[in-house]
Amino acid sequence: MEQPIETIVVDGMALANQLRDEMKSEIEALATWGHRAPHLVVVLVGDDPASRSYIKGKQRACTRIGADSSEYLLPYSTNQKELLDLLERLNDDDAIDGILVQLPLPKHISAETIAEAIDPAKDADALHPLNFGRLLLGNAQLISCTPLGVMAVLEHHGIEIAGQQAVVIGRSNIVGKPVSILLQQQNATVTMCHSRTKDLAGVCRSADILVAAAGNPKMVKGDWIQPGAAVMDVGVSEVDGKLIGDVDFEAAQGIARLITPSRRGIGPMTITMLLRNTLNAYLARKGIEPAS
Ligand code: NAD
């Protein structure tokens, strides 16, 4: 008889705090060498309540590690030229190390144009085509935060990646595509799925590592999960005031080897990787050795 599987529920907050403590020590060490703290700027256009709450979380995380942060809360009516002008000023400001423009942007602003306008050396969520291209080539300095968070969780839990079957649901530039590339670079055999994939359930059943990033609540049923699979549930949807993942969390218990919950899962890891990118961007621009 098969042994029942005890599913590990990933504590993304605990891992995030551990990594944030390490960054705090790095920033304290930088100060003893006379270096200033890294500075992250977050820009929000419009007043989406979820985005405002993310921004608060980012600010709190910066304060916790001793990094500086500032925010630009621009009205929905801001036009593309005004946003581009702001980005030019931020790019030119030597005291700013990381720039994040919160997505989604209003429809009258092109996300592609904005991504291309951020200095690639300060591109905290790595959406500039240069950073994306470098990721494809395997020599990226800055990589999108959520995929980095997923990879850090897998590494922390000792999940074998090389030679494993990985299935990624979703092919966005911010999650699905970069996480697929990172998994493939660590020698997984990766299948990318999307809204036109045939027999999604069957494809998911082949996964040793399943990354769900579709934004479709509870779409992954228990019987879509291979017993013993590592399930990274990136999707977050608000349903009746509750945050729900793409995976049926209850149904995955006893089947998955480990799973990230929709709260305290990948979310805090994403913010942590934003801080890591800002610190790395600062060190690289200033030519400071990470351990000095
Ligand atoms: P997106 O809308 O840009 O992309 C969604 C992708 O999923 C698309 O490629 C689409 O083809 C695919 N998809 C949608 N419905 C599908 C279906 N029924 N079957 C198969 N594929 C389907 O979204 P995104 O920005 O990549 O975000 C995805 C989810 O992850 C959202 O819920 C978002 O809120 C969440 N997210 C969470 C974090 C975090 O830190 N926890 C960070 C980023 C995104």
PDB file of C-alpha atoms and ligand atoms in Angstrom, residues 146 169-172 174-175 194-195 200 213-216 219 234-236 266-267 270, ligand 1:
ATOM      1  CA  THR A 146       8.179  36.448  -8.452  1.00  0.00           C
ATOM      2  CA  ILE A 169       0.569  27.328 -16.127  1.00  0.00           C
ATOM      3  CA  GLY A 170       0.623  30.887 -17.500  1.00  0.00           C
ATOM      4  CA  ARG A 171       2.985  32.576 -19.946  1.00  0.00           C
ATOM      5  CA  SER A 172       3.068  36.195 -18.787  1.00  0.00           C
ATOM      6  CA  ILE A 174       6.302  38.768 -15.308  1.00  0.00           C
ATOM      7  CA  VAL A 175       5.787  35.174 -14.072  1.00  0.00           C
ATOM      8  CA  HIS A 194      -1.742  28.636 -21.296  1.00  0.00           C
ATOM      9  CA  SER A 195      -5.426  29.193 -21.950  1.00  0.00           C
ATOM     10  CA  LEU A 200      -4.316  20.804 -19.087  1.00  0.00           C
ATOM     11  CA  ALA A 213       0.295  31.384 -12.406  1.00  0.00           C
ATOM     12  CA  ALA A 214      -2.970  31.849 -14.281  1.00  0.00           C
ATOM     13  CA  GLY A 215      -5.039  33.966 -11.874  1.00  0.00           C
ATOM     14  CA  ASN A 216      -7.914  31.476 -12.063  1.00  0.00           C
ATOM     15  CA  MET A 219      -8.479  25.722 -11.287  1.00  0.00           C
ATOM     16  CA  VAL A 234       1.573  31.865  -7.567  1.00  0.00           C
ATOM     17  CA  GLY A 235      -1.975  32.859  -8.531  1.00  0.00           C
ATOM     18  CA  VAL A 236      -3.892  35.132  -6.198  1.00  0.00           C
ATOM     19  CA  ILE A 266       5.025  33.417  -2.850  1.00  0.00           C
ATOM     20  CA  GLY A 267       3.826  36.998  -2.042  1.00  0.00           C
ATOM     21  CA  THR A 270       8.292  38.419  -4.307  1.00  0.00           C
TER      22      THR A 270
HETATM   23  P1  NAD B   1      -1.499  37.348 -16.591  1.00  0.00           P
HETATM   24  O1  NAD B   1      -2.976  37.579 -16.621  1.00  0.00           O
HETATM   25  O2  NAD B   1      -0.591  38.331 -17.227  1.00  0.00           O
HETATM   26  O3  NAD B   1      -1.189  35.923 -17.232  1.00  0.00           O
HETATM   27  C1  NAD B   1      -1.980  34.810 -16.961  1.00  0.00           C
HETATM   28  C2  NAD B   1      -1.542  33.663 -17.821  1.00  0.00           C
HETATM   29  O4  NAD B   1      -2.311  32.534 -17.441  1.00  0.00           O
HETATM   30  C3  NAD B   1      -1.760  33.863 -19.316  1.00  0.00           C
HETATM   31  O5  NAD B   1      -0.601  33.425 -20.004  1.00  0.00           O
HETATM   32  C4  NAD B   1      -2.951  32.957 -19.671  1.00  0.00           C
HETATM   33  O6  NAD B   1      -2.798  32.336 -20.944  1.00  0.00           O
HETATM   34  C5  NAD B   1      -2.869  31.901 -18.579  1.00  0.00           C
HETATM   35  N1  NAD B   1      -4.205  31.417 -18.244  1.00  0.00           N
HETATM   36  C6  NAD B   1      -5.256  32.139 -17.822  1.00  0.00           C
HETATM   37  N2  NAD B   1      -6.317  31.335 -17.622  1.00  0.00           N
HETATM   38  C7  NAD B   1      -5.923  30.087 -17.924  1.00  0.00           C
HETATM   39  C8  NAD B   1      -6.556  28.821 -17.938  1.00  0.00           C
HETATM   40  N3  NAD B   1      -7.823  28.692 -17.587  1.00  0.00           N
HETATM   41  N4  NAD B   1      -5.838  27.752 -18.309  1.00  0.00           N
HETATM   42  C9  NAD B   1      -4.536  27.863 -18.652  1.00  0.00           C
HETATM   43  N5  NAD B   1      -3.881  29.026 -18.659  1.00  0.00           N
HETATM   44  C10 NAD B   1      -4.566  30.136 -18.309  1.00  0.00           C
HETATM   45  O7  NAD B   1      -1.163  37.158 -15.055  1.00  0.00           O
HETATM   46  P2  NAD B   1       0.239  37.237 -14.236  1.00  0.00           P
HETATM   47  O8  NAD B   1       0.626  38.664 -14.043  1.00  0.00           O
HETATM   48  O9  NAD B   1       1.219  36.275 -14.789  1.00  0.00           O
HETATM   49  O10 NAD B   1      -0.266  36.704 -12.815  1.00  0.00           O
HETATM   50  C11 NAD B   1      -0.822  35.411 -12.702  1.00  0.00           C
HETATM   51  C12 NAD B   1      -1.379  35.253 -11.307  1.00  0.00           C
HETATM   52  O11 NAD B   1      -0.303  35.347 -10.373  1.00  0.00           O
HETATM   53  C13 NAD B   1      -2.392  36.304 -10.899  1.00  0.00           C
HETATM   54  O12 NAD B   1      -3.334  35.718 -10.035  1.00  0.00           O
HETATM   55  C14 NAD B   1      -1.549  37.303 -10.118  1.00  0.00           C
HETATM   56  O13 NAD B   1      -2.316  38.021  -9.175  1.00  0.00           O
HETATM   57  C15 NAD B   1      -0.592  36.365  -9.446  1.00  0.00           C
HETATM   58  N6  NAD B   1       0.681  36.976  -9.074  1.00  0.00           N
HETATM   59  C16 NAD B   1       1.089  36.803  -7.803  1.00  0.00           C
HETATM   60  C17 NAD B   1       2.290  37.317  -7.402  1.00  0.00           C
HETATM   61  C18 NAD B   1       2.747  37.118  -6.000  1.00  0.00           C
HETATM   62  O14 NAD B   1       3.690  37.754  -5.576  1.00  0.00           O
HETATM   63  N7  NAD B   1       2.125  36.206  -5.267  1.00  0.00           N
HETATM   64  C19 NAD B   1       3.089  38.051  -8.284  1.00  0.00           C
HETATM   65  C20 NAD B   1       2.656  38.179  -9.614  1.00  0.00           C
HETATM   66  C21 NAD B   1       1.439  37.632 -10.000  1.00  0.00           C
END
